[in-house]
Amino acid sequence: VVFEGNVPADPAACVPLKELLQDGPPRTRPPAPRAWLGEAVQIKPPPELSFRRQSGSNLLLVGQQPEEAHGVLATTAVALAAQHGSDSAACFHVLDGTPADEPYGASWQQLAEALPHSVEVSSPRKATRVIESISSELSRRDEADDESAAPIFLLICNLGRFRELRPDEDDLGFGGFGDDRPTSPSQRLATILRNGPALGIHVLVWCD
């Protein structure tokens, strides 16, 4: 076996993903849906990540290869969707920061149309609305102690293009007493990252 470290991984060669797509989603919702992140670099199964309902169960991709990062996120979305049937209440929110002139600029919308799930693709200017919506659902689940609600996956592609999600100086915790200003989108996102996974809300991010 020769491992070509400089060759991009081919999702079609991922045996567990192929079997999942051929067999269809399981009859019962998986407690910890899995995603495959590439090809194996050792004689072992492909590297995978389980999105358990516990703190820290998010995904962060860091690197300056946008096409490869985009491919990993898209493949992850396909794997997660394949584990939830079309009648599942699982939903996906994609904050797409891909420049329109990129060759794969419309691929998220194409993926949304191909998946039989609720997939909402939003541009950077709509990021605040999406974050507020997910934050409200997180608050509802927290207040109702609803740990069995259908999963929500928030994918943020190219985080650097979302200015509204950047922390302000006031987000550092040095505000004065009696500060009644509304919670900023970056603070809401931080809360989702921290408290969301335990309640079935997971964030998948790529930044350069």
Short mmCIF file of C-alpha atoms in Angstrom, two decimals:
data_model
loop_
_atom_site.label_atom_id
_atom_site.label_comp_id
_atom_site.label_asym_id
_atom_site.label_seq_id
_atom_site.Cartn_x
_atom_site.Cartn_y
_atom_site.Cartn_z
CA VAL A 1 0.00 0.00 0.00
CA VAL A 2 1.37 3.41 -0.99
CA PHE A 3 0.05 6.48 0.81
CA GLU A 4 0.08 9.54 -1.42
CA GLY A 5 0.19 12.35 1.12
CA ASN A 6 0.01 15.11 -1.48
CA VAL A 7 -3.11 13.77 -3.24
CA PRO A 8 -6.50 15.12 -2.08
CA ALA A 9 -8.74 12.54 -0.44
CA ASP A 10 -11.53 11.16 -2.62
CA PRO A 11 -14.82 10.80 -0.70
CA ALA A 12 -15.91 8.13 -3.18
CA ALA A 13 -13.10 5.95 -1.83
CA CYS A 14 -14.32 6.20 1.76
CA VAL A 15 -15.74 2.72 2.37
CA PRO A 16 -17.82 3.52 5.49
CA LEU A 17 -19.43 6.49 3.73
CA LYS A 18 -20.14 4.45 0.60
CA GLU A 19 -21.78 1.71 2.66
CA LEU A 20 -23.87 4.26 4.53
CA LEU A 21 -25.10 5.86 1.30
CA GLN A 22 -25.92 2.45 -0.19
CA ASP A 23 -27.70 1.04 2.87
CA GLY A 24 -29.61 4.19 3.75
CA PRO A 25 -30.08 5.80 7.17
CA PRO A 26 -30.51 3.60 10.26
CA ARG A 27 -34.03 3.02 11.55
CA THR A 28 -33.31 4.84 14.77
CA ARG A 29 -31.53 8.16 15.11
CA PRO A 30 -27.86 7.60 15.97
CA PRO A 31 -26.93 8.94 19.42
CA ALA A 32 -23.61 10.18 18.04
CA PRO A 33 -23.61 10.68 14.24
CA ARG A 34 -20.22 10.22 12.62
CA ALA A 35 -18.33 12.08 9.91
CA TRP A 36 -15.28 11.00 7.97
CA LEU A 37 -12.58 13.63 7.48
CA GLY A 38 -10.40 12.11 4.77
CA GLU A 39 -8.47 9.01 3.83
CA ALA A 40 -6.44 6.91 6.22
CA VAL A 41 -2.70 7.57 6.39
CA GLN A 42 -2.13 4.29 8.20
CA ILE A 43 -3.48 0.78 7.65
CA LYS A 44 -6.64 1.47 9.62
CA PRO A 45 -10.12 2.90 8.93
CA PRO A 46 -10.47 6.51 7.72
CA PRO A 47 -10.27 9.16 10.47
CA GLU A 48 -13.71 9.93 11.86
CA LEU A 49 -15.35 12.29 14.31
CA SER A 50 -18.39 11.47 16.42
CA PHE A 51 -20.71 14.33 17.26
CA ARG A 52 -21.69 13.26 20.75
CA ARG A 53 -24.08 15.28 22.86
CA GLN A 54 -21.40 16.59 25.13
CA SER A 55 -19.41 19.78 25.59
CA GLY A 56 -16.82 20.54 22.94
CA SER A 57 -18.35 18.33 20.25
CA ASN A 58 -17.75 20.76 17.39
CA LEU A 59 -15.37 20.77 14.42
CA LEU A 60 -12.75 23.40 13.61
CA LEU A 61 -10.73 23.26 10.37
CA VAL A 62 -7.76 25.61 10.10
CA GLY A 63 -5.72 26.04 6.95
CA GLN A 64 -5.22 28.11 3.85
CA GLN A 65 -6.45 25.58 1.29
CA PRO A 66 -10.02 26.73 0.65
CA GLU A 67 -10.96 24.06 -1.87
CA GLU A 68 -9.78 21.22 0.37
CA ALA A 69 -11.47 22.73 3.43
CA HIS A 70 -14.66 23.23 1.47
CA GLY A 71 -14.52 19.57 0.39
CA VAL A 72 -14.10 18.33 3.96
CA LEU A 73 -17.04 20.41 5.19
CA ALA A 74 -19.27 19.31 2.31
CA THR A 75 -18.37 15.64 2.76
CA THR A 76 -19.04 15.96 6.48
CA ALA A 77 -22.48 17.42 5.74
CA VAL A 78 -23.28 14.54 3.39
CA ALA A 79 -22.21 11.97 5.99
CA LEU A 80 -24.30 13.58 8.72
CA ALA A 81 -27.32 13.91 6.46
CA ALA A 82 -27.03 10.28 5.37
CA GLN A 83 -27.47 9.15 8.98
CA HIS A 84 -30.80 10.95 9.28
CA GLY A 85 -33.71 9.98 7.07
CA SER A 86 -35.66 12.46 4.96
CA ASP A 87 -38.44 12.32 7.55
CA SER A 88 -35.98 13.35 10.25
CA ALA A 89 -36.24 16.79 11.82
CA ALA A 90 -32.46 17.22 11.58
CA CYS A 91 -31.58 20.50 9.89
CA PHE A 92 -28.51 22.21 8.51
CA HIS A 93 -27.63 25.90 8.43
CA VAL A 94 -24.76 26.90 6.15
CA LEU A 95 -23.14 30.32 6.47
CA ASP A 96 -21.38 30.48 3.14
CA GLY A 97 -18.47 32.89 2.87
CA THR A 98 -17.26 31.48 -0.44
CA PRO A 99 -16.58 34.24 -3.02
CA ALA A 100 -19.02 34.01 -5.91
CA ASP A 101 -16.21 33.94 -8.49
CA GLU A 102 -14.72 30.73 -7.11
CA PRO A 103 -15.24 27.63 -9.30
CA TYR A 104 -17.18 26.00 -6.47
CA GLY A 105 -19.02 29.18 -5.46
CA ALA A 106 -22.49 27.70 -5.99
CA SER A 107 -21.75 24.25 -4.62
CA TRP A 108 -23.41 24.77 -1.22
CA GLN A 109 -26.69 25.70 -2.89
CA GLN A 110 -26.36 22.67 -5.16
CA LEU A 111 -25.78 20.46 -2.14
CA ALA A 112 -28.80 21.96 -0.38
CA GLU A 113 -30.98 21.10 -3.36
CA ALA A 114 -29.63 17.54 -3.49
CA LEU A 115 -30.15 16.67 0.18
CA PRO A 116 -33.68 15.66 1.29
CA HIS A 117 -33.31 17.65 4.50
CA SER A 118 -33.89 21.17 5.68
CA VAL A 119 -30.77 23.00 4.48
CA GLU A 120 -30.60 26.79 4.67
CA VAL A 121 -27.71 28.49 2.88
CA SER A 122 -27.07 32.11 3.91
CA SER A 123 -24.62 34.80 2.88
CA PRO A 124 -22.45 36.75 5.36
CA ARG A 125 -24.95 39.62 5.52
CA LYS A 126 -27.58 37.25 6.92
CA ALA A 127 -25.30 35.73 9.54
CA THR A 128 -26.79 37.71 12.42
CA ARG A 129 -30.31 36.47 11.71
CA VAL A 130 -29.16 32.84 11.54
CA ILE A 131 -27.15 33.08 14.75
CA GLU A 132 -30.07 34.72 16.57
CA SER A 133 -32.43 31.98 15.40
CA ILE A 134 -30.16 29.18 16.58
CA SER A 135 -29.45 31.01 19.82
CA SER A 136 -33.20 31.26 20.50
CA GLU A 137 -33.62 27.54 19.89
CA LEU A 138 -30.70 26.84 22.22
CA SER A 139 -32.36 28.91 24.94
CA ARG A 140 -35.64 27.04 24.42
CA ARG A 141 -33.94 23.65 24.72
CA ASP A 142 -32.03 24.78 27.79
CA GLU A 143 -35.14 26.09 29.57
CA ALA A 144 -37.16 23.00 28.69
CA ASP A 145 -34.25 20.69 29.48
CA ASP A 146 -34.85 19.18 26.05
CA GLU A 147 -31.87 16.89 25.40
CA SER A 148 -33.65 14.71 22.83
CA ALA A 149 -34.49 17.35 20.22
CA ALA A 150 -33.42 16.74 16.63
CA PRO A 151 -29.85 17.77 15.84
CA ILE A 152 -28.95 21.10 14.31
CA PHE A 153 -25.69 21.50 12.40
CA LEU A 154 -24.31 24.99 11.79
CA LEU A 155 -21.60 25.07 9.11
CA ILE A 156 -19.53 28.23 8.73
CA CYS A 157 -17.40 28.24 5.60
CA ASN A 158 -14.64 30.86 5.58
CA LEU A 159 -15.17 32.42 8.99
CA GLY A 160 -12.91 35.40 8.20
CA ARG A 161 -15.55 36.88 5.88
CA PHE A 162 -18.15 37.18 8.65
CA ARG A 163 -17.35 40.54 10.21
CA GLU A 164 -20.48 40.51 12.34
CA LEU A 165 -19.20 37.42 14.16
CA ARG A 166 -15.92 39.00 15.19
CA PRO A 167 -15.67 39.78 18.91
CA ASP A 168 -15.84 43.45 19.82
CA GLU A 169 -13.64 45.01 22.45
CA ASP A 170 -16.69 45.07 24.71
CA ASP A 171 -17.00 41.28 24.38
CA LEU A 172 -13.91 40.79 26.55
CA GLY A 173 -15.89 41.14 29.74
CA PHE A 174 -14.78 44.63 30.78
CA GLY A 175 -18.19 46.29 30.37
CA GLY A 176 -19.53 48.49 33.12
CA PHE A 177 -22.22 47.56 35.60
CA GLY A 178 -25.79 47.97 34.47
CA ASP A 179 -24.87 47.40 30.82
CA ASP A 180 -28.18 46.64 29.10
CA ARG A 181 -26.91 46.50 25.54
CA PRO A 182 -28.19 43.56 23.45
CA THR A 183 -26.08 40.48 23.17
CA SER A 184 -23.78 40.68 20.14
CA PRO A 185 -23.72 37.96 17.43
CA SER A 186 -20.19 36.96 18.47
CA GLN A 187 -21.35 36.45 22.07
CA ARG A 188 -24.29 34.39 20.87
CA LEU A 189 -21.97 32.26 18.73
CA ALA A 190 -19.67 31.71 21.72
CA THR A 191 -22.66 30.52 23.75
CA ILE A 192 -23.71 28.14 20.97
CA LEU A 193 -20.17 26.72 20.78
CA ARG A 194 -20.04 26.27 24.54
CA ASN A 195 -23.55 25.01 25.38
CA GLY A 196 -24.94 23.81 22.05
CA PRO A 197 -23.40 20.33 21.68
CA ALA A 198 -24.94 18.97 24.87
CA LEU A 199 -28.35 19.91 23.47
CA GLY A 200 -27.75 18.62 19.95
CA ILE A 201 -26.52 21.81 18.29
CA HIS A 202 -23.08 21.39 16.71
CA VAL A 203 -20.91 23.92 14.87
CA LEU A 204 -18.52 23.06 12.03
CA VAL A 205 -16.17 25.87 11.06
CA TRP A 206 -13.41 26.47 8.57
CA CYS A 207 -11.15 29.51 8.94
CA ASP A 208 -7.82 30.25 7.32
#
